[in-house]
mmCIF file of C-alpha atoms in Angstrom:
data_model
loop_
_atom_site.group_PDB
_atom_site.id
_atom_site.type_symbol
_atom_site.label_atom_id
_atom_site.label_comp_id
_atom_site.label_asym_id
_atom_site.label_seq_id
_atom_site.Cartn_x
_atom_site.Cartn_y
_atom_site.Cartn_z
ATOM 1 C CA MET T 1 0.213 0.283 -0.118
ATOM 2 C CA ARG T 2 2.804 1.977 1.269
ATOM 3 C CA LYS T 3 4.181 1.239 -2.560
ATOM 4 C CA LYS T 4 1.009 1.987 -4.128
ATOM 5 C CA ALA T 5 1.060 6.160 -2.704
ATOM 6 C CA LYS T 6 4.589 6.617 -3.685
ATOM 7 C CA ILE T 7 3.939 5.600 -7.377
ATOM 8 C CA LEU T 8 0.729 7.793 -6.997
ATOM 9 C CA LEU T 9 2.695 10.846 -4.996
ATOM 10 C CA ILE T 10 5.470 10.366 -7.646
ATOM 11 C CA SER T 11 3.330 10.544 -10.730
ATOM 12 C CA TYR T 12 1.320 13.393 -9.617
ATOM 13 C CA LEU T 13 5.208 15.275 -8.694
ATOM 14 C CA SER T 14 6.236 14.355 -12.463
ATOM 15 C CA VAL T 15 2.762 15.733 -14.122
ATOM 16 C CA LEU T 16 2.900 18.863 -11.507
ATOM 17 C CA ILE T 17 6.612 19.498 -12.793
ATOM 18 C CA ILE T 18 5.551 19.184 -16.856
ATOM 19 C CA THR T 19 2.950 21.311 -16.775
ATOM 20 C CA LEU T 20 4.524 23.672 -15.024
ATOM 21 C CA SER T 21 7.604 23.475 -17.540
ATOM 22 C CA LEU T 22 5.688 24.080 -20.388
ATOM 23 C CA TYR T 23 3.609 26.866 -18.670
ATOM 24 C CA ALA T 24 6.550 28.422 -18.462
ATOM 25 C CA TRP T 25 7.862 27.787 -21.945
ATOM 26 C CA ALA T 26 4.397 28.726 -23.060
ATOM 27 C CA GLY T 27 5.149 32.779 -21.373
ATOM 28 C CA GLN T 28 8.250 33.295 -22.280
ATOM 29 C CA ALA T 29 7.407 32.933 -26.007
ATOM 30 C CA GLY T 30 4.623 34.694 -25.793
ATOM 31 C CA LEU T 31 6.963 37.940 -23.474
ATOM 32 C CA GLY T 32 9.613 36.752 -26.094
ATOM 33 C CA TRP T 33 7.020 37.853 -28.915
ATOM 34 C CA TYR T 34 5.162 40.823 -27.280
ATOM 35 C CA ARG T 35 8.838 41.532 -26.825
ATOM 36 C CA ARG T 36 9.049 42.250 -30.334
ATOM 37 C CA ALA T 37 6.103 43.531 -31.295
ATOM 38 C CA ALA T 38 6.686 46.229 -29.193
ATOM 39 C CA ASN T 39 10.132 46.847 -30.086
ATOM 40 C CA GLU T 40 8.747 46.631 -34.084
ATOM 41 C CA SER T 41 6.236 49.202 -33.219
ATOM 42 C CA ALA T 42 8.054 52.337 -31.689
ATOM 43 C CA SER T 43 10.603 50.935 -33.776
ATOM 44 C CA LEU T 44 8.078 52.543 -36.465
ATOM 45 C CA ALA T 45 6.623 55.181 -34.453
ATOM 46 C CA TYR T 46 10.118 56.157 -35.082
ATOM 47 C CA GLU T 47 9.918 56.218 -38.696
ATOM 48 C CA GLU T 48 6.620 57.934 -38.976
ATOM 49 C CA THR T 49 8.061 60.485 -36.723
ATOM 50 C CA VAL T 50 12.398 61.423 -39.241
ATOM 51 C CA ARG T 51 9.510 60.965 -42.275
ATOM 52 C CA ALA T 52 7.299 63.718 -40.995
ATOM 53 C CA VAL T 53 9.736 65.730 -39.449
ATOM 54 C CA GLN T 54 11.688 65.652 -43.041
ATOM 55 C CA SER T 55 8.623 66.124 -44.925
ATOM 56 C CA LEU T 56 7.929 69.614 -42.873
ATOM 57 C CA ALA T 57 10.518 70.525 -43.219
ATOM 58 C CA ALA T 58 10.756 69.954 -47.396
ATOM 59 C CA VAL T 59 7.680 72.515 -47.299
ATOM 60 C CA LEU T 60 8.996 74.971 -45.158
ATOM 61 C CA ASP T 61 11.854 74.977 -47.376
ATOM 62 C CA ARG T 62 9.526 75.860 -50.488
ATOM 63 C CA SER T 63 7.918 78.753 -48.457
ATOM 64 C CA PRO T 64 10.064 81.713 -49.444
ATOM 65 C CA TYR T 65 9.501 81.008 -53.188
ATOM 66 C CA ALA T 66 5.690 80.951 -52.982
ATOM 67 C CA THR T 67 4.564 84.472 -55.300
ATOM 68 C CA ASP T 68 0.567 83.982 -55.373
ATOM 69 C CA SER T 69 -1.804 83.527 -52.507
ATOM 70 C CA GLU T 70 -2.954 80.190 -53.662
ATOM 71 C CA MET T 71 0.152 78.291 -54.034
ATOM 72 C CA CYS T 72 1.550 79.996 -50.169
ATOM 73 C CA ASP T 73 -1.669 78.815 -49.063
ATOM 74 C CA ARG T 74 -0.639 75.003 -50.342
ATOM 75 C CA ILE T 75 2.697 75.398 -48.718
ATOM 76 C CA CYS T 76 0.663 76.074 -45.714
ATOM 77 C CA CYS T 77 -2.098 73.547 -45.450
ATOM 78 C CA ASP T 78 0.865 70.830 -46.116
ATOM 79 C CA ALA T 79 2.707 72.015 -43.003
ATOM 80 C CA SER T 80 0.291 72.085 -40.663
ATOM 81 C CA ALA T 81 -0.887 68.936 -41.810
ATOM 82 C CA GLY T 82 3.013 68.108 -41.287
ATOM 83 C CA ALA T 83 3.855 69.641 -37.780
ATOM 84 C CA ALA T 84 0.229 67.185 -36.814
ATOM 85 C CA ALA T 85 1.876 64.420 -38.566
ATOM 86 C CA ALA T 86 5.050 65.234 -36.644
ATOM 87 C CA GLU T 87 3.880 65.322 -33.144
ATOM 88 C CA SER T 88 1.036 62.660 -33.174
ATOM 89 C CA ALA T 89 4.668 60.145 -33.819
ATOM 90 C CA LEU T 90 6.468 61.836 -31.433
ATOM 91 C CA ALA T 91 3.625 61.391 -28.957
ATOM 92 C CA THR T 92 3.675 57.368 -29.746
ATOM 93 C CA LEU T 93 7.243 57.025 -29.219
ATOM 94 C CA PRO T 94 8.098 54.424 -25.831
ATOM 95 C CA PHE T 95 8.505 57.755 -23.491
ATOM 96 C CA SER T 96 6.819 59.816 -22.149
ATOM 97 C CA THR T 97 5.764 63.111 -24.388
ATOM 98 C CA TRP T 98 6.437 65.783 -21.796
ATOM 99 C CA GLU T 99 9.904 65.036 -21.073
ATOM 100 C CA LEU T 100 10.173 66.374 -25.127
ATOM 101 C CA GLU T 101 8.097 69.252 -23.990
ATOM 102 C CA GLN T 102 10.109 71.962 -25.501
ATOM 103 C CA LEU T 103 9.801 69.518 -29.243
ATOM 104 C CA SER T 104 6.866 69.168 -29.156
ATOM 105 C CA ALA T 105 5.544 72.856 -28.650
ATOM 106 C CA TRP T 106 7.098 73.497 -31.454
ATOM 107 C CA LEU T 107 5.565 71.511 -33.430
ATOM 108 C CA ASN T 108 2.466 71.978 -32.430
ATOM 109 C CA THR T 109 3.199 76.303 -32.746
ATOM 110 C CA VAL T 110 4.126 75.462 -36.647
ATOM 111 C CA GLY T 111 1.401 74.185 -37.122
ATOM 112 C CA ASP T 112 -0.807 76.627 -35.324
ATOM 113 C CA TYR T 113 1.406 78.940 -37.394
ATOM 114 C CA THR T 114 1.036 77.769 -41.055
ATOM 115 C CA ARG T 115 -3.058 77.033 -40.391
ATOM 116 C CA SER T 116 -3.113 80.752 -39.379
ATOM 117 C CA LEU T 117 -1.909 81.688 -42.251
ATOM 118 C CA CYS T 118 -4.347 79.778 -44.394
ATOM 119 C CA GLY T 119 -6.892 82.043 -46.363
ATOM 120 C CA GLN T 120 -5.667 84.793 -45.895
ATOM 121 C CA GLY T 121 -6.124 86.286 -49.642
ATOM 122 C CA GLU T 122 -2.843 87.537 -50.588
ATOM 123 C CA PRO T 123 1.330 85.952 -50.878
ATOM 124 C CA PHE T 124 3.266 86.071 -47.670
ATOM 125 C CA THR T 125 4.358 89.856 -46.104
ATOM 126 C CA PRO T 126 7.826 90.234 -45.804
ATOM 127 C CA ALA T 127 7.772 89.300 -42.109
ATOM 128 C CA GLN T 128 6.280 85.724 -42.166
ATOM 129 C CA ARG T 129 8.614 84.528 -45.152
ATOM 130 C CA GLN T 130 11.341 86.025 -42.463
ATOM 131 C CA GLN T 131 9.648 83.493 -39.765
ATOM 132 C CA LEU T 132 8.959 81.164 -41.989
ATOM 133 C CA LYS T 133 12.900 80.869 -43.140
ATOM 134 C CA GLN T 134 13.971 80.751 -39.810
ATOM 135 C CA LEU T 135 11.175 77.565 -38.911
ATOM 136 C CA ALA T 136 12.509 75.707 -41.616
ATOM 137 C CA ALA T 137 16.646 76.195 -40.523
ATOM 138 C CA GLN T 138 15.168 74.646 -37.386
ATOM 139 C CA ALA T 139 12.685 71.808 -39.077
ATOM 140 C CA ASP T 140 16.258 71.065 -41.272
ATOM 141 C CA ASP T 141 18.140 71.052 -38.029
ATOM 142 C CA PHE T 142 16.019 68.780 -36.350
ATOM 143 C CA SER T 143 15.190 66.241 -39.369
ATOM 144 C CA GLU T 144 19.208 65.687 -39.923
ATOM 145 C CA THR T 145 19.768 65.230 -35.812
ATOM 146 C CA LEU T 146 16.833 62.365 -35.511
ATOM 147 C CA LEU T 147 18.196 61.121 -39.736
ATOM 148 C CA GLY T 148 21.543 61.084 -37.410
ATOM 149 C CA LEU T 149 19.456 59.020 -34.382
ATOM 150 C CA ARG T 150 18.225 56.629 -36.657
ATOM 151 C CA GLU T 151 21.828 56.059 -38.134
ATOM 152 C CA GLU T 152 22.842 54.900 -34.562
ATOM 153 C CA LEU T 153 19.959 53.317 -33.544
ATOM 154 C CA GLN T 154 20.857 50.839 -37.115
ATOM 155 C CA ASN T 155 24.388 50.416 -35.721
ATOM 156 C CA ARG T 156 23.271 49.358 -31.743
ATOM 157 C CA GLU T 157 24.811 52.533 -30.589
ATOM 158 C CA LEU T 158 21.372 53.645 -28.830
ATOM 159 C CA ARG T 159 19.021 51.699 -28.044
ATOM 160 C CA MET T 160 15.609 51.782 -28.546
ATOM 161 C CA ASP T 161 13.588 52.915 -25.041
ATOM 162 C CA SER T 162 11.164 50.003 -24.108
ATOM 163 C CA ARG T 163 7.345 50.592 -21.517
ATOM 164 C CA GLU T 164 8.150 47.148 -20.106
ATOM 165 C CA LYS T 165 9.389 47.647 -16.028
ATOM 166 C CA ARG T 166 11.633 44.329 -15.469
ATOM 167 C CA LEU T 167 13.159 43.422 -12.324
ATOM 168 C CA ARG T 168 16.545 44.568 -11.257
ATOM 169 C CA ASN T 169 19.236 43.032 -13.080
ATOM 170 C CA VAL T 170 17.407 40.758 -14.912
ATOM 171 C CA GLY T 171 17.619 40.976 -18.606
ATOM 172 C CA ASP T 172 19.061 44.324 -18.669
ATOM 173 C CA GLU T 173 20.268 46.068 -21.557
ATOM 174 C CA THR T 174 22.855 48.310 -21.409
ATOM 175 C CA GLY T 175 24.249 51.011 -23.449
ATOM 176 C CA PRO T 176 22.716 54.730 -24.033
ATOM 177 C CA LEU T 177 18.714 55.439 -24.963
ATOM 178 C CA LEU T 178 16.982 56.695 -27.598
ATOM 179 C CA SER T 179 15.244 59.062 -25.289
ATOM 180 C CA ASP T 180 18.239 60.131 -23.630
ATOM 181 C CA ALA T 181 19.645 61.691 -27.064
ATOM 182 C CA LEU T 182 16.951 63.675 -28.299
ATOM 183 C CA LEU T 183 16.550 65.470 -24.203
ATOM 184 C CA ASP T 184 20.003 66.441 -24.817
ATOM 185 C CA TYR T 185 19.334 67.297 -28.170
ATOM 186 C CA GLU T 186 16.282 69.157 -26.398
ATOM 187 C CA ALA T 187 18.499 71.517 -24.006
ATOM 188 C CA ASP T 188 19.502 72.986 -26.436
ATOM 189 C CA PHE T 189 16.823 73.836 -28.634
ATOM 190 C CA THR T 190 15.268 77.833 -28.507
ATOM 191 C CA PRO T 191 11.764 77.591 -30.179
ATOM 192 C CA LEU T 192 11.396 80.409 -32.337
ATOM 193 C CA ARG T 193 9.168 82.579 -30.334
ATOM 194 C CA LEU T 194 6.343 84.048 -32.312
ATOM 195 C CA ARG T 195 3.396 86.198 -32.502
ATOM 196 C CA TYR T 196 0.622 86.108 -34.411
ATOM 197 C CA ASP T 197 -3.251 85.754 -34.516
ATOM 198 C CA GLY T 198 -3.385 82.007 -33.347
ATOM 199 C CA LYS T 199 -3.777 80.007 -30.404
ATOM 200 C CA PHE T 200 -0.617 80.119 -28.828
ATOM 201 C CA GLY T 201 0.681 83.139 -30.929
ATOM 202 C CA GLY T 202 0.632 85.411 -27.854
ATOM 203 C CA GLY T 203 -2.669 87.132 -28.187
ATOM 204 C CA GLU T 204 -4.666 89.479 -26.650
ATOM 205 C CA ASP T 205 -4.314 88.308 -22.894
ATOM 206 C CA ALA T 206 -8.094 87.030 -21.963
ATOM 207 C CA ARG T 207 -8.421 89.051 -18.101
ATOM 208 C CA GLY T 208 -6.133 91.747 -18.113
ATOM 209 C CA GLY T 209 -5.983 93.923 -14.455
ATOM 210 C CA LEU T 210 -4.063 95.567 -12.443
ATOM 211 C CA LEU T 211 -5.000 94.737 -8.715
ATOM 212 C CA THR T 212 -2.947 94.018 -6.084
ATOM 213 C CA GLU T 213 -2.960 91.273 -4.457
ATOM 214 C CA ALA T 214 -4.573 93.817 -1.022
ATOM 215 C CA GLU T 215 -6.668 94.461 -3.319
ATOM 216 C CA MET T 216 -7.440 90.761 -4.101
ATOM 217 C CA ARG T 217 -8.401 89.799 -0.853
ATOM 218 C CA SER T 218 -10.785 92.918 -1.035
ATOM 219 C CA ALA T 219 -12.102 91.902 -3.630
ATOM 220 C CA ALA T 220 -12.758 88.318 -2.431
ATOM 221 C CA ALA T 221 -14.855 89.574 0.844
ATOM 222 C CA ASP T 222 -16.926 91.695 -1.067
ATOM 223 C CA PHE T 223 -17.758 89.270 -3.763
ATOM 224 C CA ALA T 224 -18.837 86.713 -0.689
ATOM 225 C CA GLY T 225 -20.180 88.931 1.549
ATOM 226 C CA VAL T 226 -18.458 88.237 4.218
ATOM 227 C CA PRO T 227 -15.035 90.333 6.293
ATOM 228 C CA GLU T 228 -11.369 90.131 4.886
ATOM 229 C CA SER T 229 -11.130 88.274 8.449
ATOM 230 C CA GLU T 230 -13.260 85.391 7.553
ATOM 231 C CA LEU T 231 -11.285 84.134 4.235
ATOM 232 C CA ARG T 232 -8.669 81.783 4.649
ATOM 233 C CA GLU T 233 -5.907 81.426 1.465
ATOM 234 C CA LEU T 234 -5.509 78.068 0.529
ATOM 235 C CA LEU T 235 -3.165 78.746 -3.150
ATOM 236 C CA ASP T 236 -1.356 81.146 -5.443
ATOM 237 C CA TYR T 237 -0.202 80.939 -8.257
ATOM 238 C CA GLU T 238 3.010 81.915 -9.802
ATOM 239 C CA GLY T 239 1.784 84.594 -13.013
ATOM 240 C CA ALA T 240 1.410 87.937 -14.406
ATOM 241 C CA ASP T 241 -1.874 86.941 -13.389
ATOM 242 C CA GLY T 242 -1.425 86.212 -9.661
ATOM 243 C CA ARG T 243 -4.663 84.371 -8.755
ATOM 244 C CA ARG T 244 -5.334 83.867 -5.628
ATOM 245 C CA CYS T 245 -7.440 81.190 -4.109
ATOM 246 C CA TYR T 246 -9.648 81.786 -0.151
ATOM 247 C CA GLN T 247 -12.047 79.884 1.544
ATOM 248 C CA VAL T 248 -15.156 81.331 3.307
ATOM 249 C CA GLY T 249 -17.244 77.945 5.031
ATOM 250 C CA ASP T 250 -18.251 75.808 2.566
ATOM 251 C CA ARG T 251 -17.325 78.443 -0.208
ATOM 252 C CA GLU T 252 -14.007 78.907 -1.975
ATOM 253 C CA LEU T 253 -13.493 81.841 -4.420
ATOM 254 C CA CYS T 254 -10.759 82.257 -7.015
ATOM 255 C CA VAL T 255 -9.269 86.207 -7.254
ATOM 256 C CA SER T 256 -6.419 87.491 -10.451
ATOM 257 C CA ARG T 257 -5.528 90.284 -10.737
ATOM 258 C CA ALA T 258 -9.258 91.422 -12.867
ATOM 259 C CA GLY T 259 -11.010 90.700 -10.370
ATOM 260 C CA VAL T 260 -12.864 87.308 -8.593
ATOM 261 C CA GLU T 261 -12.988 84.951 -11.315
ATOM 262 C CA SER T 262 -15.084 82.065 -10.331
ATOM 263 C CA LEU T 263 -16.607 80.803 -6.963
ATOM 264 C CA SER T 264 -17.576 77.260 -6.240
ATOM 265 C CA CYS T 265 -19.267 75.564 -3.134
ATOM 266 C CA SER T 266 -19.219 71.616 -1.115
ATOM 267 C CA ARG T 267 -21.747 70.942 0.261
ATOM 268 C CA LEU T 268 -24.568 68.239 -1.169
ATOM 269 C CA VAL T 269 -28.274 69.825 -1.950
ATOM 270 C CA TRP T 270 -30.563 67.219 -1.153
ATOM 271 C CA GLU T 271 -33.495 68.851 -2.202
ATOM 272 C CA GLU T 272 -35.333 70.825 -5.105
ATOM 273 C CA LYS T 273 -38.048 73.471 -3.803
ATOM 274 C CA LEU T 274 -36.986 75.741 -6.748
ATOM 275 C CA ASP T 275 -38.789 76.139 -10.382
ATOM 276 C CA MET T 276 -36.084 76.963 -12.740
ATOM 277 C CA ASP T 277 -37.913 80.625 -13.224
ATOM 278 C CA ARG T 278 -37.300 81.290 -9.740
ATOM 279 C CA ALA T 279 -33.838 80.304 -10.463
ATOM 280 C CA ARG T 280 -33.502 82.076 -12.756
ATOM 281 C CA ARG T 281 -34.013 85.287 -11.127
ATOM 282 C CA ALA T 282 -31.669 84.540 -8.650
ATOM 283 C CA ALA T 283 -28.964 84.283 -11.359
ATOM 284 C CA GLU T 284 -29.268 87.471 -12.618
ATOM 285 C CA ASP T 285 -30.178 89.381 -9.510
ATOM 286 C CA PHE T 286 -26.488 87.890 -8.316
ATOM 287 C CA LEU T 287 -25.560 89.757 -11.974
ATOM 288 C CA ARG T 288 -26.786 92.944 -11.307
ATOM 289 C CA GLN T 289 -25.276 93.291 -7.562
ATOM 290 C CA ARG T 290 -22.164 92.056 -8.764
ATOM 291 C CA GLY T 291 -21.515 94.661 -11.449
ATOM 292 C CA PHE T 292 -22.171 93.010 -14.038
ATOM 293 C CA GLY T 293 -23.293 95.109 -17.207
ATOM 294 C CA GLU T 294 -26.116 93.872 -19.404
ATOM 295 C CA THR T 295 -26.354 90.017 -20.693
ATOM 296 C CA GLU T 296 -28.330 87.744 -22.178
ATOM 297 C CA LEU T 297 -29.296 84.179 -21.298
ATOM 298 C CA LEU T 298 -27.565 81.385 -23.950
ATOM 299 C CA ALA T 299 -28.752 78.211 -22.235
ATOM 300 C CA GLU T 300 -30.014 77.214 -19.390
ATOM 301 C CA GLU T 301 -30.695 73.253 -17.768
ATOM 302 C CA GLN T 302 -31.036 71.323 -14.917
ATOM 303 C CA SER T 303 -28.768 69.045 -13.464
ATOM 304 C CA ALA T 304 -30.246 67.013 -10.579
ATOM 305 C CA CYS T 305 -31.119 69.506 -7.727
ATOM 306 C CA LEU T 306 -29.410 72.354 -9.617
ATOM 307 C CA ALA T 307 -30.295 75.000 -11.934
ATOM 308 C CA LEU T 308 -27.454 75.747 -14.107
ATOM 309 C CA PHE T 309 -27.662 79.534 -16.806
ATOM 310 C CA ARG T 310 -25.097 80.651 -18.666
ATOM 311 C CA TYR T 311 -24.627 84.079 -19.893
ATOM 312 C CA ALA T 312 -22.560 86.514 -22.785
ATOM 313 C CA ARG T 313 -21.967 89.951 -22.280
ATOM 314 C CA VAL T 314 -24.283 92.468 -24.725
ATOM 315 C CA GLN T 315 -22.501 95.690 -25.927
ATOM 316 C CA ASP T 316 -23.870 98.179 -27.844
ATOM 317 C CA GLU T 317 -26.940 95.066 -28.700
ATOM 318 C CA VAL T 318 -24.305 93.253 -30.425
ATOM 319 C CA LEU T 319 -23.842 89.442 -28.258
ATOM 320 C CA CYS T 320 -20.097 88.986 -27.432
ATOM 321 C CA PRO T 321 -20.950 85.018 -27.326
ATOM 322 C CA ASP T 322 -17.509 84.647 -26.431
ATOM 323 C CA CYS T 323 -17.770 86.630 -22.952
ATOM 324 C CA VAL T 324 -19.624 84.092 -21.188
ATOM 325 C CA LEU T 325 -20.365 83.601 -17.618
ATOM 326 C CA ARG T 326 -21.234 80.623 -16.572
ATOM 327 C CA ILE T 327 -23.541 80.461 -12.438
ATOM 328 C CA ALA T 328 -25.439 77.627 -11.256
ATOM 329 C CA ILE T 329 -27.851 78.155 -8.456
ATOM 330 C CA ALA T 330 -29.470 75.582 -5.659
ATOM 331 C CA LEU T 331 -32.643 74.777 -5.771
ATOM 332 C CA ASP T 332 -32.883 73.903 -2.444
ATOM 333 C CA ASP T 333 -32.514 77.813 -1.239
ATOM 334 C CA GLY T 334 -30.916 79.985 -4.021
ATOM 335 C CA SER T 335 -28.001 80.482 -3.465
ATOM 336 C CA VAL T 336 -24.931 80.892 -5.584
ATOM 337 C CA TYR T 337 -23.499 76.978 -5.992
ATOM 338 C CA PHE T 338 -21.135 77.772 -8.968
ATOM 339 C CA PHE T 339 -19.266 80.459 -10.423
ATOM 340 C CA ASP T 340 -17.382 81.526 -13.700
ATOM 341 C CA ALA T 341 -16.065 84.050 -15.149
ATOM 342 C CA SER T 342 -12.867 82.791 -16.678
ATOM 343 C CA ALA T 343 -13.883 83.829 -19.976
ATOM 344 C CA TYR T 344 -15.492 87.060 -19.283
ATOM 345 C CA ARG T 345 -14.360 90.243 -20.595
ATOM 346 C CA PRO T 346 -15.886 93.363 -19.127
ATOM 347 C CA GLU T 347 -13.760 95.477 -21.061
ATOM 348 C CA PRO T 348 -15.636 97.271 -24.571
ATOM 349 C CA VAL T 349 -13.896 97.121 -27.593
ATOM 350 C CA SER T 350 -13.858 99.215 -30.149
ATOM 351 C CA MET T 351 -15.993 98.076 -32.834
ATOM 352 C CA SER T 352 -17.260 99.063 -36.763
ATOM 353 C CA TRP T 353 -19.322 97.853 -39.225
ATOM 354 C CA PRO T 354 -18.019 99.343 -43.095
ATOM 355 C CA VAL T 355 -20.119 95.847 -44.766
ATOM 356 C CA ASP T 356 -23.794 96.429 -43.899
ATOM 357 C CA GLU T 357 -25.782 93.677 -43.880
ATOM 358 C CA ASP T 358 -26.764 92.876 -47.578
ATOM 359 C CA GLY T 359 -22.999 93.089 -48.383
ATOM 360 C CA ALA T 360 -22.414 89.955 -45.576
ATOM 361 C CA ARG T 361 -25.915 88.174 -47.121
ATOM 362 C CA ALA T 362 -23.635 87.946 -49.964
ATOM 363 C CA ALA T 363 -21.217 85.752 -48.432
ATOM 364 C CA LEU T 364 -23.648 82.844 -48.275
ATOM 365 C CA PRO T 365 -23.594 80.342 -51.078
ATOM 366 C CA GLU T 366 -26.956 80.174 -53.437
ATOM 367 C CA GLY T 367 -30.158 78.218 -52.108
ATOM 368 C CA LEU T 368 -29.466 78.790 -48.684
ATOM 369 C CA GLU T 369 -31.704 81.274 -47.133
ATOM 370 C CA ALA T 370 -30.557 82.832 -43.900
ATOM 371 C CA ALA T 371 -33.889 82.709 -41.522
ATOM 372 C CA ALA T 372 -32.364 85.324 -38.716
ATOM 373 C CA VAL T 373 -29.253 87.149 -38.842
ATOM 374 C CA ARG T 374 -27.675 88.185 -35.774
ATOM 375 C CA ARG T 375 -24.891 91.223 -34.499
ATOM 376 C CA MET T 376 -22.660 89.622 -32.834
ATOM 377 C CA LEU T 377 -18.841 89.889 -31.437
ATOM 378 C CA LEU T 378 -16.267 86.729 -31.854
ATOM 379 C CA ARG T 379 -13.317 86.197 -31.658
ATOM 380 C CA SER T 380 -10.070 84.575 -33.230
ATOM 381 C CA ALA T 381 -8.464 81.871 -32.675
ATOM 382 C CA GLY T 382 -5.759 84.454 -31.058
ATOM 383 C CA GLY T 383 -8.284 86.467 -29.138
ATOM 384 C CA LYS T 384 -8.613 89.271 -31.229
ATOM 385 C CA ALA T 385 -12.113 90.227 -31.435
ATOM 386 C CA VAL T 386 -14.103 90.058 -34.292
ATOM 387 C CA PRO T 387 -17.246 91.688 -35.355
ATOM 388 C CA CYS T 388 -19.398 90.473 -37.220
ATOM 389 C CA TYR T 389 -23.257 88.920 -39.030
ATOM 390 C CA VAL T 390 -24.438 85.502 -38.110
ATOM 391 C CA PHE T 391 -27.108 84.169 -40.804
ATOM 392 C CA SER T 392 -29.528 81.004 -39.660
ATOM 393 C CA ALA T 393 -30.738 78.927 -42.208
ATOM 394 C CA ALA T 394 -31.890 75.330 -42.149
ATOM 395 C CA ASP T 395 -30.208 72.886 -45.042
ATOM 396 C CA ASP T 396 -31.565 70.221 -47.024
ATOM 397 C CA GLN T 397 -31.494 67.868 -44.686
ATOM 398 C CA GLY T 398 -33.089 69.955 -41.747
ATOM 399 C CA ARG T 399 -30.187 71.375 -39.867
ATOM 400 C CA THR T 400 -29.435 73.876 -37.992
ATOM 401 C CA VAL T 401 -26.694 76.329 -40.634
ATOM 402 C CA GLU T 402 -24.826 79.309 -39.222
ATOM 403 C CA ILE T 403 -22.554 81.233 -41.034
ATOM 404 C CA ALA T 404 -20.781 83.869 -39.435
ATOM 405 C CA VAL T 405 -19.674 87.182 -42.287
ATOM 406 C CA ARG T 406 -16.827 89.307 -41.012
ATOM 407 C CA ALA T 407 -18.077 92.616 -41.251
ATOM 408 C CA ASP T 408 -14.794 94.892 -42.068
ATOM 409 C CA THR T 409 -14.106 92.512 -45.108
ATOM 410 C CA GLY T 410 -17.813 90.478 -46.174
ATOM 411 C CA LYS T 411 -15.953 87.269 -45.723
ATOM 412 C CA GLN T 412 -16.931 84.254 -44.110
ATOM 413 C CA PHE T 413 -15.562 84.087 -40.926
ATOM 414 C CA ARG T 414 -17.526 80.345 -38.957
ATOM 415 C CA ILE T 415 -19.533 77.987 -40.036
ATOM 416 C CA ARG T 416 -21.031 75.395 -37.790
ATOM 417 C CA VAL T 417 -22.711 73.434 -38.608
ATOM 418 C CA GLY T 418 -26.174 71.558 -35.920
ATOM 419 C CA ALA T 419 -27.699 68.597 -35.501
ATOM 420 C CA GLU T 420 -31.428 68.041 -37.413
ATOM 421 C CA GLY T 421 -34.161 69.268 -36.624
#
């Protein structure tokens, strides 16, 4: 009996050992496959980065020789697409993009700058040609660096990074990494600072202001309706705006040198005692008491026990839909639960309307009958104020179409197509 038990035990152990061996072999084989796939994917991403930057450099090299607006537009479109492709490929490399923030920012700026030059209706100005020439020189240098690093990768003088986290001293490869080489290049890379009407062009500041820190604290106390002694400072931010955050009870306020930007409340709202009409009146009373000028309600909705409203500033009967205030009213007691004025610009803007409504209507496509028109002050990507006639219509599919036409040139500025019905 004892002999039989030993035989069974040995048999079970043998089966167990064989099973674990096969499992380990299969796992090792699978791990090797995943490692090869990851390495091939990383190599492909780097090749795409090299090709995209080469293409971008080649396009920018052509910019000094473009003499008509059509060719300038074509070059700018190709350059913007090339910069976007390079940024996308760079982001898929197996290391964090933030480590190469200067190069990523440069690619984003090149794409945004060339996109802003599209459709200007005239050839490049001398200043624009000079900026494009400088960008071309940086793109050429970046391209040559990537080609050199590719050769070092092929010669195994560099090794590709990996996102795999291995145990210490287990399968570690030696040698400098591609990410380290790119970081060394970025350390000496100085992006060109551009001033233009675009997202990254250092356009108009959304909210200017000259309040001192003492005045900012006083403004926060007045806004909350409490003495300054009840304010507790939470955070302060560096920079021109010098924002400060304060807490009073269950409310938090954020103040910049232009005034109070936001207010939020942390308490829970369980009951719904007010309807939307009373909440709307409470929101408008709050805005009026805090000194906000003429506004117009853009949208409202109810979320649980909160009423949410979005208002836009109105100047001389001209709607400013990009200059907005957001406010939430608690439906239990009518208090302000949330307030945001970070996108609000109180300063009046000088406006002129050299093109009349009939002249602007000529920019609409044939067959589209505008049902309504409104004068609005829109903002460009760089924050520049643009007076426009905004026409609303319905197309043959029943969708809402909104076309904005510039009041200074009579050309289309923005087109939006809404949902059907």
